Coordinates of C-alpha atoms in Angstrom, one line a residue:
Chain A
X5 CA -0.1 0.0 0.0
X6 CA 1.8 3.1 -1.0
X7 CA -0.9 5.1 -2.7
X8 CA -0.5 8.8 -3.0
X9 CA -3.1 10.5 -0.7
X10 CA -4.3 13.6 -2.6
X11 CA -4.1 16.4 -0.1
X12 CA -6.2 19.4 -0.7
X13 CA -4.8 22.4 -2.3
X14 CA -4.3 25.6 -0.3
X15 CA -7.4 27.2 -1.9
X16 CA -9.6 24.2 -1.2
X17 CA -8.7 24.2 2.4
X18 CA -9.5 28.1 2.6
X19 CA -12.8 27.2 1.0
X20 CA -13.5 24.5 3.5
X21 CA -12.5 26.8 6.6
X22 CA -14.9 29.5 5.2
X23 CA -17.7 27.1 4.8
X24 CA -17.2 25.6 8.3
X25 CA -17.0 29.1 9.8
X26 CA -20.1 30.4 7.9
X27 CA -22.0 27.2 8.9
X28 CA -20.9 27.6 12.6
X29 CA -21.4 31.5 13.1
X30 CA -25.0 32.7 13.0
X31 CA -25.6 34.7 10.0
X32 CA -26.0 38.5 10.7
X33 CA -28.8 40.0 8.4
X34 CA -28.6 43.6 8.2
X35 CA -31.5 46.1 7.7
X36 CA -30.8 46.4 4.0
X37 CA -30.8 42.9 3.4
X38 CA -33.8 42.4 5.5
X39 CA -35.6 44.9 3.6
X40 CA -35.1 43.3 0.3
X41 CA -35.9 39.8 1.7
X42 CA -39.1 41.2 3.4
X43 CA -40.4 42.8 0.2
X44 CA -39.5 39.7 -1.9
X45 CA -40.6 37.2 0.6
X46 CA -43.4 38.6 2.8
X47 CA -44.7 41.5 1.3
X48 CA -46.2 44.5 2.7
X49 CA -49.4 42.8 3.7
X50 CA -47.4 40.1 5.8
X51 CA -45.4 42.9 7.3
X52 CA -48.3 44.5 8.9
X53 CA -50.4 41.3 9.2
X54 CA -52.9 41.5 12.0
X55 CA -52.1 45.0 12.7
X56 CA -53.6 46.7 9.8
X57 CA -56.2 48.5 11.7
X58 CA -53.7 49.7 14.2
X59 CA -51.9 51.4 11.0
X60 CA -55.1 52.8 9.8
X61 CA -55.9 54.0 13.3
X62 CA -52.4 55.7 13.8
X63 CA -52.8 57.3 10.3
X64 CA -56.0 58.8 11.4
X65 CA -54.6 60.2 14.5
X66 CA -51.7 61.9 12.7
X67 CA -54.0 63.3 10.3
X68 CA -56.1 64.9 13.1
X69 CA -53.1 66.3 14.6
X70 CA -51.3 67.5 11.3
X71 CA -54.6 69.0 9.9
X72 CA -54.9 72.0 12.3
X73 CA -51.3 72.8 11.2
X74 CA -52.0 72.5 7.4
X75 CA -55.3 74.4 7.9
X76 CA -53.3 77.2 9.6
X77 CA -50.8 77.3 6.8
X78 CA -53.3 77.4 3.9
X79 CA -55.5 79.9 6.0
X80 CA -52.7 82.3 6.1
X81 CA -51.8 81.9 2.3
X82 CA -55.5 82.4 1.4
X83 CA -55.9 85.6 3.4
X84 CA -52.8 86.8 2.0
X85 CA -54.1 86.4 -1.4
X86 CA -57.5 88.0 -0.5
X87 CA -55.6 91.0 1.0
X88 CA -54.0 91.5 -2.4
X89 CA -57.3 91.2 -4.2
X90 CA -60.9 91.9 -4.0
X91 CA -61.7 93.9 -0.9
X92 CA -63.7 96.1 -3.0
X93 CA -65.8 93.3 -4.2
X94 CA -66.4 92.3 -0.8
X95 CA -67.4 95.7 0.5
X96 CA -70.6 95.2 -1.3
X97 CA -71.8 92.6 1.0
X98 CA -71.5 93.2 4.9
X99 CA -71.4 89.6 5.6
X100 CA -68.6 88.7 3.3
X101 CA -66.7 91.7 4.5
X102 CA -67.0 90.7 8.2
X103 CA -65.9 87.1 7.3
X104 CA -62.9 88.3 5.3
X105 CA -62.0 90.6 8.1
X106 CA -62.0 87.8 10.5
X107 CA -60.0 85.5 8.2
X108 CA -57.4 88.3 7.8
X109 CA -57.2 88.9 11.3
X110 CA -56.6 85.0 11.8
X111 CA -54.0 85.1 9.0
X112 CA -52.2 88.1 10.2
X113 CA -52.0 86.1 13.8
X114 CA -50.4 83.0 12.1
X115 CA -48.1 85.5 10.0
X116 CA -46.8 87.0 13.1
X117 CA -46.4 83.9 15.0
X118 CA -45.3 81.8 12.3
X119 CA -42.4 80.6 14.4
X120 CA -44.8 79.1 16.7
X121 CA -45.6 76.5 14.1
X122 CA -42.1 75.4 14.5
X123 CA -42.9 74.1 18.1
X124 CA -46.1 72.5 16.9
X125 CA -44.2 70.8 14.0
X126 CA -41.5 69.4 16.7
X127 CA -44.4 68.0 18.8
X128 CA -46.3 66.6 15.9
X129 CA -43.6 65.1 13.8
X130 CA -43.2 61.8 15.6
X131 CA -47.0 61.3 16.3
X132 CA -47.5 58.9 13.4
X133 CA -44.6 56.8 14.5
X134 CA -45.6 56.9 18.1
X135 CA -49.2 56.0 17.7
X136 CA -48.6 53.2 15.1
X137 CA -45.8 51.7 17.1
X138 CA -47.7 51.9 20.5
X139 CA -50.9 50.5 18.9
X140 CA -48.9 47.7 17.3
X141 CA -47.3 46.7 20.7
X142 CA -50.6 46.7 22.3
X143 CA -52.1 44.5 19.8
X144 CA -49.5 42.1 19.6
X145 CA -49.8 41.8 23.4
X146 CA -53.4 41.5 23.4
X147 CA -53.4 38.7 20.8
X148 CA -50.4 37.0 22.7
X149 CA -48.5 36.3 19.5
X150 CA -45.0 37.5 20.5
X151 CA -43.7 34.0 21.8
X152 CA -45.0 32.4 18.7
X153 CA -43.5 35.1 16.4
X154 CA -40.2 34.8 18.1
X155 CA -39.8 31.1 17.3
X156 CA -40.4 31.6 13.6
X157 CA -37.6 31.3 11.1
X158 CA -37.8 34.8 10.2
X159 CA -36.4 36.8 13.1
X160 CA -39.2 38.9 14.8
X161 CA -36.3 41.4 15.3
X162 CA -35.8 41.9 11.5
X163 CA -39.7 42.3 11.0
X164 CA -39.7 44.7 13.9
X165 CA -36.9 46.6 12.5
X166 CA -38.4 46.8 9.0
X167 CA -41.6 47.8 10.6
X168 CA -39.9 50.7 12.2
X169 CA -38.3 51.7 9.0
X170 CA -41.7 51.7 7.2
X171 CA -43.0 53.9 10.2
X172 CA -40.2 56.3 9.8
X173 CA -40.7 56.4 6.1
X174 CA -44.4 57.2 6.4
X175 CA -43.7 59.9 9.1
X176 CA -41.0 61.4 6.7
X177 CA -43.5 61.7 4.0
X178 CA -45.8 63.9 6.2
X179 CA -42.9 66.0 7.4
X180 CA -42.0 66.6 3.8
X181 CA -45.5 67.2 3.0
X182 CA -45.7 70.1 5.5
X183 CA -42.2 71.2 4.6
X184 CA -43.6 71.7 0.9
X185 CA -46.9 73.3 2.1
X186 CA -44.8 75.8 4.1
X187 CA -42.7 76.8 1.0
X188 CA -45.9 77.1 -0.9
X189 CA -47.8 79.1 1.5
X190 CA -45.1 81.8 1.5
X191 CA -45.1 82.4 5.1
X192 CA -42.2 84.1 7.0
X193 CA -40.9 80.5 7.8
X194 CA -38.1 78.8 6.1
X195 CA -39.2 75.4 4.6
X196 CA -35.7 74.0 5.2
X197 CA -35.8 74.9 8.7
X198 CA -39.3 73.5 9.2
X199 CA -37.9 70.2 7.5
X200 CA -35.0 70.2 9.9
X201 CA -36.8 70.5 13.0
X202 CA -39.4 68.0 11.7
X203 CA -36.8 65.4 11.0
X204 CA -34.9 66.1 14.0
X205 CA -37.9 65.5 16.2
X206 CA -39.0 62.3 14.3
X207 CA -35.7 60.6 14.3
X208 CA -34.6 61.5 17.9
X209 CA -38.1 60.0 19.0
X210 CA -37.5 57.0 16.8
X211 CA -34.1 56.6 18.2
X212 CA -35.5 56.8 21.9
X213 CA -38.2 54.4 21.0
X214 CA -35.7 51.8 19.6
X215 CA -33.4 52.3 22.6
X216 CA -36.3 51.8 25.1
X217 CA -37.4 48.8 23.1
X218 CA -33.9 47.3 23.3
X219 CA -33.4 47.9 27.0
X220 CA -36.8 48.0 28.9
X221 CA -39.1 45.4 29.4
X222 CA -42.9 45.8 28.9
X223 CA -44.8 47.9 29.7
X224 CA -42.1 50.5 29.9
X225 CA -41.2 49.6 26.6
X226 CA -44.3 51.0 25.1
X227 CA -44.9 53.9 27.5
X228 CA -41.5 55.6 28.4
X229 CA -41.2 57.5 25.1
X230 CA -44.7 58.5 24.8
X231 CA -44.5 59.8 28.3
X232 CA -41.4 61.7 27.6
X233 CA -42.6 63.2 24.7
X234 CA -45.9 64.2 26.6
X235 CA -43.9 66.0 29.3
X236 CA -41.5 67.5 26.6
X237 CA -44.5 68.6 24.6
X238 CA -46.1 70.1 27.5
X239 CA -42.9 72.3 28.6
X240 CA -42.2 73.2 25.0
X241 CA -46.0 74.4 24.4
X242 CA -45.8 76.4 27.7
X243 CA -42.5 78.2 26.8
X244 CA -43.3 78.6 23.2
X245 CA -42.9 82.3 23.4
X246 CA -39.2 81.8 24.2
X247 CA -38.4 78.5 22.4
X248 CA -40.2 79.5 19.0
X249 CA -38.1 82.5 18.3
X250 CA -34.8 80.6 18.8
X251 CA -35.9 77.7 16.8
X252 CA -36.5 80.3 13.9
X253 CA -33.5 82.0 14.4
X254 CA -31.4 78.7 13.8
X255 CA -29.7 78.7 10.5
X256 CA -31.9 76.4 8.0
X257 CA -28.8 74.4 6.9
X258 CA -27.9 73.6 10.4
X259 CA -31.6 72.6 11.3
X260 CA -31.5 70.4 8.1
X261 CA -28.1 69.0 8.8
X262 CA -29.1 68.1 12.4
X263 CA -32.3 66.4 10.9
X264 CA -30.4 64.4 8.4
X265 CA -27.7 63.4 11.0
X266 CA -30.5 62.2 13.4
X267 CA -32.0 60.1 10.5
X268 CA -28.6 58.5 9.7
X269 CA -28.0 57.6 13.4
X270 CA -31.4 56.2 13.4
X271 CA -31.0 54.0 10.3
X272 CA -27.5 52.9 11.7
X273 CA -29.1 52.0 15.0
X274 CA -31.8 50.1 13.1
X275 CA -29.4 48.2 11.3
X276 CA -27.4 47.3 14.5
X277 CA -30.6 46.3 16.1
X278 CA -31.5 44.3 13.0
X279 CA -28.0 42.3 13.1
X280 CA -28.3 41.4 16.8
X281 CA -29.2 37.9 17.6
X282 CA -32.8 37.1 18.4
X283 CA -34.1 38.9 21.7
X284 CA -33.7 36.3 24.4
X285 CA -34.4 36.8 28.2
Chain B
X19 CA -30.3 14.6 18.7
X20 CA -31.3 17.3 21.1
X21 CA -29.6 17.4 24.3
X22 CA -29.9 19.5 27.5
X23 CA -26.6 19.6 29.4
X24 CA -26.4 20.8 32.9
X25 CA -29.0 23.5 32.4
X26 CA -30.1 26.0 34.9
X27 CA -32.5 28.7 34.8
X28 CA -33.5 31.4 37.4
X29 CA -36.4 33.8 36.6
X30 CA -37.2 36.8 39.0
X31 CA -34.6 35.6 41.6
X32 CA -36.5 32.0 41.9
X33 CA -34.4 29.0 40.7
X34 CA -36.7 27.3 38.2
X35 CA -34.4 24.6 36.8
X36 CA -31.2 23.4 38.2
X37 CA -28.6 21.0 36.4
X38 CA -31.2 19.4 34.1
X39 CA -29.8 16.7 31.8
X40 CA -32.0 15.1 29.1
X41 CA -31.6 13.7 25.7
X42 CA -34.2 13.8 23.0
X43 CA -34.2 11.4 20.0
X44 CA -37.2 10.7 17.6
X45 CA -40.3 9.9 19.6
X46 CA -42.8 11.4 22.0
X47 CA -41.5 12.9 25.3
X48 CA -43.8 13.8 28.0
X49 CA -42.8 16.5 30.4
X50 CA -45.2 15.6 33.2
X51 CA -45.3 17.7 36.3
X52 CA -47.8 19.9 38.3
X53 CA -48.0 23.7 37.6
X54 CA -45.2 25.9 38.5
X55 CA -42.6 23.0 38.3
X56 CA -40.6 24.4 35.4
X57 CA -42.4 22.6 32.4
X58 CA -43.0 25.8 30.4
X59 CA -39.4 27.2 31.2
X60 CA -37.9 24.0 29.8
X61 CA -40.1 24.1 26.7
X62 CA -39.2 28.1 26.5
X63 CA -35.4 27.1 26.7
X64 CA -35.8 24.5 23.9
X65 CA -37.6 27.1 21.6
X66 CA -35.0 29.6 22.4
X67 CA -37.4 32.1 23.9
X68 CA -35.2 31.8 27.1
X69 CA -31.5 31.1 27.3
X70 CA -29.9 28.9 30.1
X71 CA -27.9 30.6 32.8
X72 CA -26.0 27.5 33.2
X73 CA -25.1 24.6 30.8
X74 CA -26.2 24.4 27.1
X75 CA -28.7 23.0 24.8
X76 CA -27.2 21.5 21.8
X77 CA -28.9 20.1 18.6
X78 CA -26.2 17.6 17.1
X79 CA -23.7 19.0 19.3
X80 CA -24.2 22.6 18.4
X81 CA -25.5 25.2 20.7
X82 CA -29.0 26.0 19.7
X83 CA -28.7 29.6 20.5
X84 CA -25.8 30.2 18.2
X85 CA -27.7 28.4 15.5
X86 CA -30.3 31.1 15.4
X87 CA -32.5 30.8 12.1
X88 CA -31.2 27.4 11.4
X89 CA -32.5 26.0 14.8
X90 CA -35.6 27.9 14.6
X91 CA -36.4 26.5 11.2
X92 CA -36.3 22.8 12.9
X93 CA -38.8 23.8 15.6
X94 CA -42.6 23.9 15.6
X95 CA -43.9 25.7 18.7
X96 CA -47.4 25.7 20.4
X97 CA -47.3 28.0 23.2
X98 CA -49.3 27.4 26.5
X99 CA -51.3 30.8 25.8
X100 CA -51.6 30.4 22.0
X101 CA -52.4 33.8 20.6
X102 CA -54.2 34.4 17.2
X103 CA -55.5 37.3 15.2
X104 CA -59.4 37.0 16.0
X105 CA -60.3 38.8 12.5
X106 CA -58.4 36.5 10.3
X107 CA -59.5 33.2 9.3
X108 CA -57.3 29.9 10.0
X109 CA -56.4 29.8 6.4
X110 CA -55.1 33.4 6.5
X111 CA -53.4 32.9 9.7
X112 CA -51.6 29.7 8.6
X113 CA -50.4 31.3 5.4
X114 CA -48.9 34.2 7.5
X115 CA -47.0 31.8 9.7
X116 CA -45.9 29.6 6.8
X117 CA -44.5 32.9 5.2
X118 CA -42.5 33.7 8.5
X119 CA -41.3 30.0 8.6
X120 CA -40.0 30.4 5.1
X121 CA -42.2 27.8 3.4
X122 CA -41.9 28.2 -0.4
X123 CA -44.8 30.0 -1.9
X124 CA -46.0 27.4 -4.1
X125 CA -46.1 24.8 -1.4
X126 CA -48.1 27.0 1.1
X127 CA -51.6 26.5 -0.2
X128 CA -51.6 22.7 -0.5
X129 CA -49.7 22.2 2.6
X130 CA -52.5 24.5 4.4
X131 CA -55.2 22.2 2.9
X132 CA -53.2 19.1 4.0
X133 CA -52.8 20.5 7.7
X134 CA -56.4 21.7 7.9
X135 CA -57.7 18.3 6.8
X136 CA -55.4 16.6 9.3
X137 CA -56.9 18.7 12.1
X138 CA -60.5 18.3 11.0
X139 CA -60.7 22.0 10.3
X140 CA -61.4 22.1 6.5
X141 CA -65.1 23.3 7.0
X142 CA -63.9 26.1 9.1
X143 CA -61.0 27.3 7.1
X144 CA -62.3 30.5 6.1
X145 CA -64.2 31.4 9.2
X146 CA -63.1 34.2 11.3
X147 CA -61.2 32.8 14.3
X148 CA -62.9 34.6 16.7
X149 CA -66.0 32.5 16.0
X150 CA -64.2 29.2 16.5
X151 CA -64.3 27.3 19.8
X152 CA -61.4 26.9 22.1
X153 CA -60.9 23.5 20.8
X154 CA -60.8 24.5 17.2
X155 CA -58.2 27.3 18.2
X156 CA -55.9 24.9 19.6
X157 CA -56.3 22.6 16.4
X158 CA -55.2 25.7 14.5
X159 CA -52.4 26.0 16.8
X160 CA -51.4 22.4 16.3
X161 CA -51.4 23.1 12.5
X162 CA -49.3 26.2 12.6
X163 CA -46.7 24.4 14.6
X164 CA -46.6 21.9 11.7
X165 CA -46.7 24.2 8.9
X166 CA -42.9 23.9 7.9
X167 CA -42.4 20.2 8.6
X168 CA -40.3 20.8 11.7
X169 CA -38.1 18.2 13.1
X170 CA -38.8 19.2 16.7
X171 CA -42.2 19.9 18.0
X172 CA -42.7 21.8 21.2
X173 CA -46.2 21.5 22.6
X174 CA -47.0 23.5 25.8
X175 CA -50.2 22.4 27.3
X176 CA -51.5 21.4 23.8
X177 CA -54.9 19.7 25.0
X178 CA -56.0 22.5 27.2
X179 CA -59.5 23.3 26.1
X180 CA -60.0 20.2 24.0
X181 CA -63.0 17.8 24.5
X182 CA -62.4 14.1 25.1
X183 CA -63.1 13.6 21.4
X184 CA -60.6 16.2 20.3
X185 CA -58.1 15.0 22.8
X186 CA -58.1 11.5 21.1
X187 CA -57.8 13.2 17.8
X188 CA -54.7 15.0 19.0
X189 CA -53.1 11.8 20.6
X190 CA -53.5 10.2 17.1
X191 CA -52.0 13.2 15.2
X192 CA -49.0 13.1 17.8
X193 CA -48.8 9.2 17.6
X194 CA -48.5 9.5 13.7
X195 CA -45.8 12.3 14.1
X196 CA -43.6 10.4 16.5
X197 CA -41.9 8.1 13.9
X198 CA -39.9 10.9 12.5
X199 CA -40.0 13.8 14.9
X200 CA -38.9 14.7 18.3
X201 CA -42.4 15.7 20.1
X202 CA -42.0 17.2 23.6
X203 CA -45.4 17.8 25.3
X204 CA -45.6 19.7 28.5
X205 CA -48.8 18.7 30.4
X206 CA -49.9 17.9 33.8
X207 CA -52.9 15.9 32.2
X208 CA -51.4 12.2 32.7
X209 CA -53.9 10.8 30.4
X210 CA -52.5 12.9 27.6
X211 CA -49.2 11.0 27.8
X212 CA -50.0 7.6 29.1
X213 CA -50.7 5.8 25.6
X214 CA -48.3 7.9 23.3
X215 CA -45.3 8.9 25.3
X216 CA -42.2 7.1 24.7
X217 CA -40.5 8.6 27.6
X218 CA -41.8 10.7 30.7
X219 CA -39.8 13.2 32.2
X220 CA -41.0 14.3 35.7
X221 CA -39.6 17.7 36.9
X222 CA -39.7 18.8 40.5
X223 CA -37.6 20.8 43.0
X224 CA -36.1 22.5 39.9
X225 CA -34.7 19.4 38.7
X226 CA -35.3 16.0 36.9
X227 CA -36.9 13.4 39.3
X228 CA -37.6 10.7 36.7
X229 CA -36.8 10.2 33.0
X230 CA -37.9 6.9 31.8
X231 CA -40.3 4.9 29.9
X232 CA -43.8 4.9 31.1
X233 CA -43.9 1.0 31.5
X234 CA -40.6 1.3 33.4
X235 CA -41.9 3.9 35.7
X236 CA -45.0 1.9 36.4
X237 CA -43.0 -1.3 36.8
X238 CA -41.2 0.1 39.7
X239 CA -44.5 0.4 41.5
X240 CA -45.6 -3.1 40.8
X241 CA -46.9 -4.8 44.0
X242 CA -47.3 -1.5 45.8
X243 CA -50.6 -0.3 44.8
X244 CA -53.7 -1.3 46.1
X245 CA -57.3 -0.6 46.0
X246 CA -58.8 -0.7 49.6
X247 CA -62.2 0.0 51.0
X248 CA -62.8 3.7 52.0
X249 CA -62.8 2.8 55.5
X250 CA -59.2 1.1 55.3
X251 CA -56.8 2.8 57.8
X252 CA -53.6 3.6 56.4
X253 CA -50.4 2.1 58.1
X254 CA -47.0 3.6 58.3
X255 CA -45.6 4.4 55.0
X256 CA -48.9 4.1 53.2
X257 CA -50.1 6.9 51.1
X258 CA -53.6 7.5 49.7
X259 CA -53.3 8.3 46.1
X260 CA -56.8 8.8 44.8
X261 CA -60.5 7.9 45.3
X262 CA -62.2 5.6 42.9
X263 CA -65.6 4.2 42.3
X264 CA -65.5 0.5 42.5
X265 CA -68.7 -1.5 42.2
X266 CA -71.0 1.2 42.9
X267 CA -68.9 2.2 46.3
X268 CA -66.1 4.5 46.8
X269 CA -62.8 2.9 47.4
X270 CA -59.2 4.2 47.9
X271 CA -56.2 3.6 45.8
X272 CA -53.3 3.4 47.8
X273 CA -49.4 3.2 47.7
X274 CA -47.9 0.7 50.2
X275 CA -44.1 0.1 50.5
X276 CA -44.6 -3.1 52.1
X277 CA -47.0 -5.9 50.7
X278 CA -50.5 -6.0 51.9
X279 CA -52.2 -9.6 52.1
X280 CA -54.8 -9.5 49.4
X281 CA -58.4 -10.2 50.5
X282 CA -61.5 -10.5 48.5
X283 CA -63.7 -10.5 51.8
X284 CA -61.9 -7.2 53.1
X285 CA -61.8 -5.7 49.6
X286 CA -58.1 -5.3 49.5
X287 CA -56.7 -5.8 46.0
X288 CA -53.3 -5.4 44.3
X289 CA -53.8 -3.6 41.0
X290 CA -51.6 -2.6 38.1
X291 CA -49.9 0.8 38.7
X292 CA -50.5 3.5 36.2
X293 CA -48.7 6.6 35.2
X294 CA -51.2 8.5 37.3
X295 CA -50.0 6.5 40.4
X296 CA -46.4 7.4 39.7
X297 CA -47.3 11.0 39.3
X298 CA -49.3 11.3 42.5
X299 CA -46.6 9.5 44.4
X300 CA -44.0 11.8 42.8
X301 CA -46.0 14.9 43.6
X302 CA -47.5 13.9 46.8
X303 CA -47.9 16.6 49.5

């Protein structure tokens, strides 16, 4: 017996080692890979399966909160147009004249206190995210699905991260819509500042929510951030006379940079959250 | 093979499991213990919902926690408190779970039909789950645990809420699965396991008190279980296990460490020990 044993080549050995390591070390799937997988395999319907009504209710809540801000903007814009136009026409009718005067007064108030809108935007921006994530958490608890979902092949952490990403995207759409509306209304407010404030608020909240979910147990995981936001909102609203001018004076580019940086940190944190192994007690 | 090696777990400062060692191969394993003895904790450890504070659980030598998705794809889990979305039908619910379990799209619909037929829910497949009975919901739970053809089935109190007919049906399902699955059933209902379990694990005082075949457990009590009249006075070491009806009269089923002379006149009769006797003896107050 003097057979030559064919030893593996260096490349074959390296390939085998890589294969063994790949099998032995748990796969860390990042946010973007998860997003692609979710869109391909799960679809949006499965992503929000069983919590569709929570999403709808959250959207309604956000709509109710944003509506007065949009109304204020368009009211101010409309009144400005009226001022430029047909006072003479309205003078013919005393009722129309009274109505127009009232609208104009309101528009003037908004125009003079436009910076207060920044405080309102800061408070309202995370509302959609807050409402939907809170409702979804309550629903998953109510239907007692969490344990089962955590044993599924798809990591529940990945699904939660993609849900948060979707909520962030929906909220961003609202913020951008308001920023555009500010630009269109032609108020004494800078649309870029509005966007910056809105993004900062949204993503700071989202970051806080993510941190709380990672480190706090139920029910703190659901209640801490809304409670903090409620307290912060009350304080900001009570001190709006001082806070609003300060916000309005911030350079728009700085505001936007802070907002975008918050968004970047949020995405990075979400990615890290996604890559962490399954949540275990 | 699934092995539990020197596993310990503490929850809220209370020792739930200590130095637990078990091996699971194909077959049905019954975790039999009273409520609060650590059955659910052990099942949750096997499902990776909890991690051991000490020791490790391994699948073919590999730590299950490190296996992540690869291990989760091997297990089917029915929680004790099985949740569901009341406004969805069993078919939609199963489709959702199948998707989360990574079942290929083209296999989902036939697999759902197959499982609904297996748990006798084909007629109810499109009704909202809130309109189904507790037993039907439980059967949906069993179906979801099987949707991705897992190799390990972890069933926590699977027969809670099932009527006797459904229990028999459940036992038949589990019996059919036993040939090529590891089925771990946590329960305190002895009759659920008596006829189907290949091995019984009794937990108590945070550790394994018994781990053996049902026949072997019963055999150890052979010649020590008696049925006696209700008026029979227990002697040293004898323990009353249960009360039974015998010939229209109430009698006692007792354990006696020493033989008792049988007597038809006095109504003392040696009987074959059952798993329930072993359970009652192990967990006597």
